Short mmCIF file of C-alpha atoms in Angstrom, two decimals:
data_model
loop_
_atom_site.label_atom_id
_atom_site.label_comp_id
_atom_site.label_asym_id
_atom_site.label_seq_id
_atom_site.Cartn_x
_atom_site.Cartn_y
_atom_site.Cartn_z
CA MET A 1 0.06 -0.11 -0.13
CA ALA A 2 3.18 2.22 0.83
CA ARG A 3 4.97 1.16 -2.28
CA ASN A 4 1.44 2.12 -4.29
CA ALA A 5 1.40 5.90 -2.78
CA LEU A 6 4.98 6.03 -3.28
CA SER A 7 4.53 5.07 -6.57
CA ASP A 8 1.56 7.61 -7.25
CA HIS A 9 3.40 10.17 -5.77
CA GLY A 10 6.08 9.82 -7.53
CA PHE A 11 4.46 9.71 -11.07
CA ASN A 12 2.59 13.00 -10.08
CA ALA A 13 5.88 14.79 -9.03
CA GLU A 14 7.65 13.91 -12.34
CA TRP A 15 5.08 14.39 -14.56
CA ARG A 16 4.07 17.82 -12.78
CA ALA A 17 8.08 19.01 -13.55
CA VAL A 18 7.90 18.07 -17.23
CA LEU A 19 4.65 19.81 -17.73
CA LEU A 20 5.46 22.91 -15.84
CA ILE A 21 9.10 23.24 -17.36
CA THR A 22 7.39 22.97 -20.50
CA ALA A 23 4.88 25.26 -19.94
CA ALA A 24 7.10 27.58 -18.31
CA MET A 25 10.27 27.54 -21.82
CA THR A 26 6.87 27.80 -24.64
CA ALA A 27 5.60 30.88 -22.64
CA VAL A 28 9.50 32.40 -23.15
CA ARG A 29 9.02 31.17 -26.41
CA LEU A 30 6.01 32.58 -27.15
CA ALA A 31 6.90 36.12 -25.32
CA ALA A 32 10.01 36.48 -28.02
CA LEU A 33 8.19 35.43 -30.65
CA PHE A 34 5.68 38.47 -29.82
CA ALA A 35 8.58 40.86 -29.14
CA THR A 36 11.17 39.74 -31.13
CA PRO A 37 11.64 42.59 -34.51
CA LEU A 38 12.68 39.64 -37.37
CA GLU A 39 10.89 39.42 -40.25
CA LEU A 40 9.56 35.98 -42.02
CA TYR A 41 12.58 34.56 -43.68
CA PRO A 42 11.17 34.03 -47.51
CA ASP A 43 10.70 30.34 -46.79
CA GLU A 44 7.93 31.12 -44.02
CA ALA A 45 6.36 33.59 -46.00
CA GLN A 46 5.39 31.18 -48.73
CA TYR A 47 4.21 28.79 -46.04
CA TRP A 48 1.48 31.56 -45.27
CA LEU A 49 1.07 32.86 -48.93
CA TRP A 50 -0.08 28.66 -49.36
CA SER A 51 -1.92 29.25 -46.05
CA ARG A 52 -4.32 31.72 -47.87
CA THR A 53 -5.42 28.31 -50.38
CA LEU A 54 -5.90 25.47 -48.37
CA ASP A 55 -5.15 22.55 -50.49
CA TRP A 56 -4.28 18.71 -49.97
CA GLY A 57 -1.20 19.67 -50.83
CA TYR A 58 1.54 22.27 -51.99
CA PHE A 59 4.94 22.30 -55.03
CA SER A 60 7.68 21.56 -52.64
CA LYS A 61 5.60 20.75 -49.35
CA PRO A 62 2.78 18.74 -47.82
CA PRO A 63 -0.17 20.93 -46.18
CA MET A 64 0.31 20.41 -42.54
CA VAL A 65 2.32 23.95 -41.94
CA ALA A 66 -0.37 25.76 -44.19
CA TRP A 67 -2.87 23.81 -42.87
CA THR A 68 -1.31 25.50 -39.06
CA ILE A 69 -0.53 29.12 -40.11
CA TRP A 70 -4.34 29.15 -41.28
CA THR A 71 -5.46 28.53 -37.87
CA THR A 72 -3.23 30.59 -35.62
CA THR A 73 -3.61 33.34 -38.79
CA ALA A 74 -7.95 33.67 -38.23
CA LEU A 75 -7.27 33.73 -34.74
CA GLY A 76 -4.96 36.69 -34.26
CA GLY A 77 -4.30 38.08 -37.47
CA ASP A 78 -1.51 38.03 -40.22
CA SER A 79 1.44 39.49 -38.04
CA GLU A 80 4.73 37.33 -37.57
CA ALA A 81 4.50 36.18 -34.65
CA TRP A 82 0.61 34.28 -34.76
CA VAL A 83 2.32 32.63 -38.28
CA ARG A 84 4.61 31.40 -36.44
CA LEU A 85 2.83 30.40 -33.46
CA ALA A 86 1.69 27.19 -34.04
CA SER A 87 5.87 25.72 -34.38
CA PRO A 88 6.25 26.16 -30.26
CA LEU A 89 3.36 24.55 -29.60
CA PHE A 90 4.01 21.44 -31.55
CA HIS A 91 7.64 21.22 -30.06
CA ALA A 92 5.74 21.57 -25.97
CA GLY A 93 3.59 19.00 -27.45
CA THR A 94 6.56 16.65 -28.48
CA THR A 95 8.47 17.69 -24.92
CA LEU A 96 5.53 15.90 -23.30
CA CYS A 97 5.67 12.54 -25.62
CA VAL A 98 8.99 11.95 -25.02
CA TYR A 99 8.65 12.20 -21.38
CA ALA A 100 5.63 9.37 -22.20
CA VAL A 101 7.93 7.09 -24.34
CA GLY A 102 10.98 7.34 -21.88
CA ARG A 103 8.45 7.03 -18.28
CA LYS A 104 6.79 3.62 -20.23
CA LEU A 105 10.62 2.08 -21.15
CA TYR A 106 12.87 3.76 -18.66
CA GLY A 107 11.39 5.09 -16.20
CA PRO A 108 10.17 8.64 -14.22
CA ASN A 109 14.08 10.01 -14.14
CA ALA A 110 14.99 8.90 -17.25
CA ALA A 111 12.08 10.32 -18.88
CA LEU A 112 13.70 13.63 -17.88
CA ALA A 113 16.07 13.51 -18.65
CA GLY A 114 15.40 12.68 -22.22
CA ALA A 115 12.10 15.79 -22.14
CA ALA A 116 15.38 18.30 -20.78
CA LEU A 117 17.38 17.60 -23.67
CA TYR A 118 15.00 17.75 -26.09
CA LEU A 119 13.51 20.94 -24.92
CA LEU A 120 16.74 22.34 -24.81
CA MET A 121 18.00 20.95 -27.95
CA PRO A 122 19.50 23.44 -30.64
CA GLY A 123 17.67 22.49 -33.23
CA VAL A 124 14.53 23.07 -31.14
CA GLN A 125 15.42 26.61 -30.15
CA LEU A 126 15.37 27.34 -33.41
CA SER A 127 12.03 25.56 -35.24
CA SER A 128 10.50 26.69 -32.12
CA LEU A 129 10.66 30.38 -33.34
CA ILE A 130 10.56 29.93 -36.71
CA ALA A 131 7.54 28.53 -38.98
CA SER A 132 8.43 25.25 -40.28
CA THR A 133 7.47 21.62 -41.14
CA ASP A 134 9.79 20.56 -38.71
CA ALA A 135 7.61 21.41 -35.86
CA PRO A 136 4.41 19.89 -37.33
CA LEU A 137 6.49 16.78 -38.04
CA LEU A 138 8.41 15.48 -34.70
CA PHE A 139 5.56 16.28 -32.64
CA PHE A 140 3.41 13.67 -35.08
CA ILE A 141 7.01 11.69 -35.13
CA GLY A 142 6.27 12.04 -31.07
CA LEU A 143 2.08 10.12 -31.36
CA ALA A 144 3.59 7.93 -33.21
CA LEU A 145 5.63 6.54 -30.57
CA VAL A 146 4.00 6.96 -28.00
CA ALA A 147 1.46 4.79 -29.97
CA TYR A 148 4.25 2.47 -30.26
CA VAL A 149 5.74 1.39 -27.40
CA ASN A 150 2.43 0.99 -25.64
CA LEU A 151 1.35 -1.45 -28.61
CA ALA A 152 3.69 -4.64 -26.70
CA GLY A 153 1.71 -5.81 -23.55
CA ALA A 154 -1.79 -4.61 -25.35
CA GLU A 155 -4.44 -6.87 -25.84
CA GLY A 156 -7.76 -7.04 -27.92
CA ARG A 157 -9.73 -3.97 -28.42
CA ARG A 158 -6.64 -1.82 -26.67
CA ARG A 159 -4.13 -3.22 -28.76
CA LEU A 160 -6.97 -1.97 -31.82
CA LEU A 161 -7.18 1.40 -30.84
CA LEU A 162 -3.22 2.26 -30.02
CA ALA A 163 -2.47 0.43 -34.17
CA LEU A 164 -4.67 3.31 -35.42
CA ALA A 165 -3.05 5.68 -33.34
CA PHE A 166 0.19 4.03 -34.54
CA GLY A 167 -1.37 4.18 -38.49
CA ALA A 168 -2.94 7.38 -38.14
CA ALA A 169 0.20 9.47 -36.39
CA VAL A 170 2.24 8.19 -39.53
CA GLY A 171 -0.32 9.69 -42.11
CA LEU A 172 -0.47 13.37 -40.14
CA ALA A 173 3.69 12.90 -39.80
CA PHE A 174 3.92 12.36 -43.93
CA LEU A 175 1.37 15.51 -44.19
CA ALA A 176 3.74 17.27 -42.13
CA LYS A 177 6.55 15.90 -44.27
CA TYR A 178 8.12 13.54 -46.39
CA ALA A 179 10.83 12.45 -44.08
CA ALA A 180 8.23 10.64 -42.19
CA VAL A 181 9.15 7.69 -44.63
CA TYR A 182 11.99 6.90 -41.23
CA VAL A 183 9.06 5.75 -39.48
CA LEU A 184 8.15 3.34 -41.95
CA ILE A 185 11.87 2.55 -42.02
CA ALA A 186 12.66 2.18 -38.51
CA LEU A 187 9.17 0.25 -37.93
CA VAL A 188 9.85 -2.82 -40.13
CA LEU A 189 14.24 -2.36 -38.95
CA HIS A 190 12.44 -3.28 -35.88
CA LEU A 191 10.99 -5.83 -37.14
CA ALA A 192 13.14 -8.05 -38.56
CA LEU A 193 15.71 -7.37 -35.58
CA SER A 194 13.43 -7.97 -32.47
CA LYS A 195 11.09 -10.44 -31.60
CA GLN A 196 9.07 -8.79 -28.82
CA ALA A 197 8.24 -6.03 -31.72
CA ARG A 198 6.55 -8.67 -34.03
CA ALA A 199 4.87 -10.37 -31.24
CA ALA A 200 3.16 -6.86 -30.38
CA TRP A 201 1.23 -7.02 -33.51
CA SER A 202 -1.59 -9.21 -34.48
CA LEU A 203 -2.95 -9.60 -37.64
CA GLY A 204 -5.91 -7.08 -37.12
CA ALA A 205 -3.64 -4.38 -35.01
CA ALA A 206 -1.50 -4.70 -38.34
CA ALA A 207 -4.65 -4.23 -40.49
CA ALA A 208 -5.57 -1.11 -38.91
CA ALA A 209 -2.72 1.22 -38.68
CA LEU A 210 -2.06 0.80 -42.54
CA ALA A 211 -5.66 1.75 -42.52
CA ALA A 212 -5.40 4.36 -40.91
CA PHE A 213 -2.36 5.58 -42.27
CA LEU A 214 -3.94 5.12 -45.89
CA LEU A 215 -7.38 6.73 -44.90
CA VAL A 216 -5.18 9.87 -43.77
CA LEU A 217 -2.78 9.91 -46.19
CA ALA A 218 -4.80 9.16 -49.47
CA PRO A 219 -6.32 13.19 -49.56
CA ASN A 220 -2.01 14.26 -49.84
CA VAL A 221 -2.20 10.94 -52.52
CA ALA A 222 -4.84 12.37 -54.88
CA TRP A 223 -3.96 15.68 -54.84
CA ASN A 224 0.37 14.69 -55.97
CA ALA A 225 -1.94 12.14 -58.54
CA ALA A 226 -3.97 15.19 -59.87
CA HIS A 227 -0.86 17.57 -60.22
CA GLY A 228 1.22 15.59 -61.47
CA PHE A 229 3.21 14.63 -58.33
CA ALA A 230 5.21 17.83 -57.85
CA THR A 231 5.81 17.82 -54.17
CA VAL A 232 6.96 13.81 -54.81
CA GLN A 233 9.66 15.42 -57.13
CA HIS A 234 10.91 18.24 -55.65
CA THR A 235 11.02 16.17 -52.82
CA ALA A 236 12.54 13.59 -54.69
CA ALA A 237 15.26 16.48 -56.34
CA ASN A 238 15.95 17.59 -53.16
CA ALA A 239 17.01 14.17 -52.16
CA ALA A 240 18.50 13.28 -55.38
CA TRP A 241 22.26 11.88 -56.22
CA GLY A 242 23.16 13.32 -58.95
CA GLY A 243 24.23 16.15 -60.24
CA ARG A 244 27.31 16.24 -57.99
CA LYS A 245 30.39 14.95 -58.03
CA LEU A 246 30.77 12.05 -56.06
CA PHE A 247 32.76 11.85 -52.71
CA ASN A 248 32.18 14.78 -50.99
CA PHE A 249 34.37 14.89 -48.23
CA ALA A 250 33.22 18.92 -47.59
CA GLU A 251 29.89 17.90 -47.27
CA LEU A 252 30.25 14.45 -45.25
CA GLY A 253 32.31 17.09 -43.17
CA ASP A 254 30.01 19.60 -42.86
CA PHE A 255 27.50 17.58 -42.18
CA LEU A 256 28.14 15.59 -39.32
CA VAL A 257 29.88 18.71 -36.94
CA SER A 258 26.35 20.35 -37.76
CA GLN A 259 24.47 17.43 -35.62
CA PHE A 260 27.02 18.79 -32.70
CA GLY A 261 24.73 21.91 -33.53
CA VAL A 262 21.54 20.38 -34.44
CA PHE A 263 21.75 17.93 -31.54
CA GLY A 264 23.72 19.25 -28.87
CA PRO A 265 27.48 18.56 -28.71
CA ILE A 266 27.04 16.38 -25.75
CA PRO A 267 24.31 14.53 -26.97
CA PHE A 268 25.55 13.68 -30.23
CA ALA A 269 29.00 12.59 -28.70
CA VAL A 270 26.91 9.58 -26.31
CA LEU A 271 24.12 8.66 -29.00
CA VAL A 272 27.30 7.78 -31.92
CA GLY A 273 29.87 6.73 -28.90
CA GLY A 274 26.60 5.13 -26.57
CA ALA A 275 25.73 3.11 -29.86
CA VAL A 276 29.22 2.03 -31.24
CA LEU A 277 29.89 0.74 -27.28
CA LEU A 278 26.52 -0.89 -26.29
CA ALA A 279 25.94 -2.46 -29.89
CA TRP A 280 29.88 -4.09 -29.57
CA ARG A 281 29.36 -5.00 -26.05
CA ARG A 282 25.77 -6.27 -26.90
CA ARG A 283 24.73 -4.89 -24.11
CA LEU A 284 21.73 -3.44 -25.62
CA THR A 285 18.94 -3.85 -24.03
CA GLU A 286 14.72 -4.02 -25.86
CA ALA A 287 14.17 -0.02 -25.62
CA ASP A 288 17.15 0.85 -26.37
CA LEU A 289 17.44 -1.64 -29.81
CA LEU A 290 13.64 0.24 -30.31
CA LEU A 291 14.72 3.93 -30.17
CA LEU A 292 17.61 3.12 -31.99
CA CYS A 293 15.75 1.68 -35.02
CA PHE A 294 13.86 5.24 -34.94
CA ALA A 295 16.67 7.55 -33.90
CA ILE A 296 19.58 6.02 -36.39
CA PRO A 297 18.83 5.47 -39.75
CA PRO A 298 17.93 9.39 -40.71
CA PHE A 299 20.94 10.06 -38.93
CA LEU A 300 22.96 7.22 -41.48
CA ILE A 301 20.97 8.18 -45.00
CA VAL A 302 21.42 11.36 -44.63
CA THR A 303 25.20 11.10 -43.16
CA GLY A 304 25.77 8.82 -47.00
CA GLN A 305 23.40 12.11 -49.22
CA SER A 306 26.17 14.62 -47.55
CA PHE A 307 28.88 12.04 -49.07
CA ILE A 308 27.60 11.70 -52.10
CA SER A 309 25.45 14.64 -53.29
CA ARG A 310 24.65 17.45 -50.14
CA ALA A 311 22.87 17.66 -46.78
CA ASN A 312 20.92 20.07 -45.03
CA ALA A 313 21.37 20.27 -40.90
CA ASN A 314 17.95 20.11 -40.19
CA TRP A 315 17.91 16.49 -42.32
CA SER A 316 18.60 13.95 -39.69
CA GLY A 317 16.29 15.48 -37.37
CA ALA A 318 13.91 12.52 -37.56
CA GLY A 319 15.55 10.78 -35.84
CA TYR A 320 16.20 12.95 -32.72
CA VAL A 321 12.74 12.34 -31.12
CA ALA A 322 14.18 9.02 -30.06
CA ALA A 323 17.70 10.26 -29.99
CA SER A 324 16.42 12.35 -26.50
CA ILE A 325 14.70 9.29 -24.63
CA LEU A 326 17.58 7.05 -25.57
CA VAL A 327 20.21 9.94 -24.77
CA GLY A 328 18.71 11.13 -21.20
CA ALA A 329 18.23 6.84 -20.48
CA TRP A 330 21.76 6.12 -20.99
CA LEU A 331 23.52 9.07 -18.86
CA VAL A 332 21.00 8.00 -16.29
CA ARG A 333 21.66 4.55 -16.29
CA TRP A 334 25.72 5.33 -16.54
CA ARG A 335 25.30 7.67 -13.01
CA ALA A 336 26.89 9.90 -15.93
CA ARG A 337 25.14 12.77 -13.37
CA GLY A 338 27.83 15.66 -14.14
CA TRP A 339 27.38 14.64 -17.83
CA LEU A 340 23.86 14.63 -17.97
CA ILE A 341 23.99 18.08 -15.37
CA ALA A 342 26.52 19.70 -18.03
CA ALA A 343 24.57 18.42 -21.42
CA ILE A 344 21.21 20.36 -19.78
CA GLY A 345 23.49 23.67 -18.87
CA PHE A 346 25.57 24.14 -21.90
CA GLN A 347 22.15 23.50 -24.15
CA ALA A 348 20.29 25.69 -21.51
CA VAL A 349 23.06 28.53 -22.17
CA ALA A 350 22.95 28.53 -25.89
CA ALA A 351 19.21 28.61 -25.14
CA VAL A 352 19.82 31.64 -23.76
CA LEU A 353 22.11 33.44 -26.20
CA PHE A 354 19.87 32.81 -28.79
CA LEU A 355 16.93 34.43 -27.75
CA ALA A 356 19.37 36.90 -26.73
CA CYS A 357 19.65 37.44 -30.49
CA VAL A 358 16.51 36.65 -31.40
CA LEU A 359 15.56 40.01 -29.00
CA ASN A 360 18.28 41.72 -29.68
CA PRO A 361 19.36 41.76 -33.77
CA PRO A 362 22.66 44.05 -32.78
CA PHE A 363 23.47 41.21 -29.90
CA ALA A 364 24.18 38.94 -32.82
CA ASP A 365 25.88 41.00 -34.70
CA LYS A 366 28.45 41.35 -31.42
CA VAL A 367 28.40 37.77 -31.04
CA GLY A 368 29.23 37.14 -34.31
CA LEU A 369 26.34 35.66 -34.86
CA ALA A 370 24.72 38.30 -37.40
CA ASN A 371 25.18 36.35 -40.34
CA SER A 372 22.87 33.29 -39.08
CA PHE A 373 20.15 35.99 -39.44
CA LYS A 374 20.35 37.52 -41.93
CA ARG A 375 17.31 35.88 -43.91
CA ALA A 376 15.22 37.46 -41.69
CA LYS A 377 15.98 40.85 -42.19
CA GLY A 378 15.86 43.67 -45.24
CA TRP A 379 12.61 42.31 -46.76
CA GLU A 380 10.35 44.21 -45.97
CA GLN A 381 12.18 47.50 -47.14
CA VAL A 382 13.19 45.80 -50.24
CA THR A 383 9.18 44.96 -50.47
CA GLU A 384 8.00 48.98 -49.53
CA LYS A 385 10.84 50.61 -52.60
CA MET A 386 9.24 48.41 -54.63
CA VAL A 387 5.57 49.57 -53.94
CA GLU A 388 7.04 52.93 -53.32
CA ARG A 389 8.66 52.56 -57.29
CA ALA A 390 5.41 50.89 -58.63
CA LEU A 391 2.76 53.92 -56.68
CA ARG A 392 5.05 56.98 -58.64
CA GLU A 393 3.26 55.51 -61.73
CA GLY A 394 -0.13 56.07 -61.39
CA PRO A 395 -2.97 53.50 -61.14
CA GLY A 396 -3.89 51.38 -64.51
CA GLU A 397 0.23 52.20 -65.82
CA LEU A 398 1.22 48.95 -64.76
CA SER A 399 0.29 45.57 -66.02
CA ALA A 400 2.53 43.75 -63.26
CA ILE A 401 5.33 43.84 -61.04
CA ALA A 402 7.83 40.82 -62.21
CA VAL A 403 10.38 39.10 -59.77
CA ASN A 404 13.57 37.00 -60.75
CA ASP A 405 13.37 34.97 -57.30
CA ARG A 406 11.08 32.95 -55.09
CA PHE A 407 12.42 34.66 -52.13
CA LEU A 408 12.15 38.04 -53.40
CA PHE A 409 8.54 36.65 -54.60
CA ASN A 410 7.30 35.24 -51.09
CA ALA A 411 8.93 38.00 -49.51
CA ALA A 412 6.75 40.81 -51.23
CA ALA A 413 3.60 38.14 -51.60
CA TYR A 414 4.05 38.87 -48.15
CA TYR A 415 4.42 42.01 -46.80
CA GLY A 416 3.44 43.86 -49.60
CA ARG A 417 -0.43 42.24 -48.54
CA ASP A 418 -1.92 45.05 -48.51
CA PHE A 419 -1.27 47.07 -51.46
CA PHE A 420 -1.39 43.75 -53.62
CA ALA A 421 -4.97 42.86 -52.31
CA LEU A 422 -6.26 47.01 -53.50
CA PRO A 423 -8.39 46.94 -55.95
CA GLY A 424 -6.45 47.48 -59.22
CA GLN A 425 -2.90 47.34 -58.41
CA PRO A 426 -1.23 45.48 -60.79
CA PRO A 427 -0.20 41.25 -59.92
CA LEU A 428 2.77 40.32 -58.52
CA VAL A 429 4.45 37.45 -60.63
CA MET A 430 7.49 35.70 -61.22
CA TRP A 431 10.23 35.44 -63.80
CA LEU A 432 11.04 31.98 -65.31
CA ARG A 433 14.78 31.52 -66.29
CA GLU A 434 13.72 27.41 -67.19
CA ALA A 435 11.22 26.28 -69.77
CA HIS A 436 9.09 24.53 -66.68
CA PRO A 437 8.04 26.12 -63.46
CA GLN A 438 10.73 25.56 -60.66
CA ASN A 439 8.56 26.24 -57.48
CA GLN A 440 5.45 27.47 -57.03
CA ALA A 441 5.39 30.86 -57.50
CA GLU A 442 6.18 30.29 -61.25
CA THR A 443 4.16 27.54 -61.38
CA THR A 444 1.30 29.93 -59.78
CA ALA A 445 1.92 32.87 -60.75
CA PRO A 446 4.31 33.21 -64.25
CA LEU A 447 4.90 36.18 -66.49
CA THR A 448 3.22 35.94 -69.25
CA ALA A 449 2.86 38.08 -72.65
CA ARG A 450 -0.35 38.76 -70.90
CA VAL A 451 0.44 40.53 -67.99
CA GLY A 452 3.73 41.72 -70.10
CA ARG A 453 2.44 44.90 -71.57
CA ARG A 454 4.45 46.89 -68.98
CA VAL A 455 6.22 45.65 -66.58
CA LEU A 456 8.22 46.27 -62.55
CA ALA A 457 10.86 43.79 -62.83
CA VAL A 458 13.02 43.74 -60.15
CA SER A 459 16.34 41.48 -60.25
CA LEU A 460 17.50 40.38 -56.57
CA GLU A 461 21.12 41.27 -55.96
CA GLN A 462 20.87 41.59 -59.98
CA VAL A 463 21.28 38.27 -60.44
CA TYR A 464 19.99 36.97 -63.90
CA ARG A 465 19.43 40.67 -64.45
CA ASP A 466 20.01 40.54 -67.98
CA GLU A 467 18.53 37.68 -69.40
CA MET A 468 15.56 38.82 -67.29
CA ALA A 469 16.16 42.41 -69.11
CA GLY A 470 16.72 40.37 -72.52
CA ASP A 471 12.83 39.13 -72.19
CA PHE A 472 11.78 41.89 -72.99
CA MET A 473 11.35 44.64 -76.13
CA ALA A 474 12.79 47.42 -74.39
CA VAL A 475 13.78 48.48 -71.58
CA HIS A 476 15.24 51.43 -68.81
CA ASP A 477 15.00 53.79 -65.52
CA ARG A 478 16.92 51.35 -64.22
CA GLU A 479 17.77 52.05 -60.38
CA ILE A 480 19.51 49.83 -57.92
CA VAL A 481 18.17 49.88 -54.54
CA SER A 482 20.01 48.56 -51.27
CA VAL A 483 18.97 47.99 -48.12
CA ARG A 484 21.58 47.55 -44.81
CA LEU A 485 21.03 44.15 -43.00
CA ASP A 486 24.17 44.91 -40.51
CA LYS A 487 27.86 46.46 -40.26
CA LYS A 488 29.12 44.38 -42.79
CA ARG A 489 25.77 43.06 -45.55
CA ARG A 490 23.12 44.48 -47.14
CA ARG A 491 20.49 43.03 -49.92
CA ARG A 492 20.07 44.66 -53.15
CA ALA A 493 18.03 44.89 -56.07
CA GLU A 494 17.87 46.26 -59.27
CA LEU A 495 14.17 48.00 -60.39
CA PHE A 496 13.63 48.68 -64.27
CA PHE A 497 10.20 49.01 -66.84
CA GLY A 498 10.00 46.30 -68.87
CA GLU A 499 8.14 47.32 -72.09
CA GLY A 500 7.08 44.14 -74.29
CA PHE A 501 7.20 40.77 -72.45
CA ALA A 502 8.56 38.37 -75.58
CA PRO A 503 10.93 35.68 -73.21
CA ARG A 504 13.35 34.32 -75.34
CA PRO A 505 13.36 30.47 -76.85
CA ARG A 506 14.79 28.37 -74.21
CA ASP A 507 16.76 25.28 -74.62
CA PRO A 508 15.03 22.29 -74.82
CA VAL A 509 17.43 19.97 -73.19
CA SER A 510 18.91 22.37 -70.03
CA GLY A 511 15.49 24.76 -69.98
CA ARG A 512 17.25 27.98 -70.15
CA PRO A 513 17.39 31.19 -72.53
CA ILE A 514 19.56 30.52 -75.66
CA PRO A 515 22.17 33.50 -75.55
CA ILE A 516 21.54 36.04 -78.40
CA ARG A 517 23.98 36.15 -80.78
CA PRO A 518 25.88 39.14 -81.81
#
């Protein structure tokens, strides 16, 4: 009786602790969202633009990020903070999932350590303050793990419900980002390696999980089929291993170093070192094996991709939900209290430093981190200069405002939203450099002869300026505008008027404009 009371007290105390820590950190992040002067970076602006027209898919991503932005902006308006609002809430939910899985597999102390490591992970710090696909992806992976670890020992109706929850969570993860495929890889790997994993499933449970997964994912598959599998093709192109020289040691080194920054230096070292050591000594527990199946494949696959082609630092992020639980459990099991405190302490200091930079960008300049924030500066000012130039022409004088960079298109659509919403204003369109659309803007708002009578053309950083100008019958009134980002950097754009849009022929192989011979 006393033991049960103590167990209940421990359960309540541990859950209370993780809830309080998560709530406090989430409150700080929400406050930072509303206080930061940093602008939306162009991908965030693109997601906002998608959210204006809800659909089951978009050119480069599944629909979840647009759905969440539609929800938050419907509640609070279109300011930057409301565009980003869902991200810290998703990560708060993932933290609770990490604790729930860790408690089930290792007990409350290890679970609390894992939750703290996840909550303070450097990659999560960044992801919590931007609108991205990673936040909902990790949340639904967390939910899938909660259902999966509870399948063992479940019987009858409860096993069926957990299987349905697992399938639905994986389907929702796919609607967030196709990196959810790593969950399916993990499932297959775990079933192949673990007799206990196979015993947890019945034929009915497997059928229920598959049915839930397909039901959730089906509308996105149908959308892709109706749009030439645009999102799938774009994802495959991003992950393509061709087009670059093989064996990129520099890319490999950069990716591996970046993982110390994404997951944290001590946690990443513990993850890699612990996995190798315990596997070599054959001391992996059944819980260790389960989590390694979810944590290691994204890291290994993306590491290979970085060596053969290239890889972004966050592409391995799908594995770090399981990895946080695993590293917390190992440090508690090894009684490495000093290393655990050092890991949490280091990541807490990094979190404070990051928040200081977000709240006060000039501080980032002083500590040498200005380059990390340049993509979230200057877009509003460039858009204002474009709008001012257009307004000087008077109503009806311009047939379109055309830009030659998708980043500028997305930023101008967001920061110029009030201008473009006014009756009679020229539409914002995208000049196509290649024969076929390469992004959402080129697909939905291309510059065509129909709107190319008299165009205010904008070339970001003067890249492809001459190619863009060459698609007009006449060009005049060039003007260069410049916006300061920090002490060392500026963002420049060239504005000019193009008369009579008549695009040159494109090369059938490369898709690019055929040079005009003198």
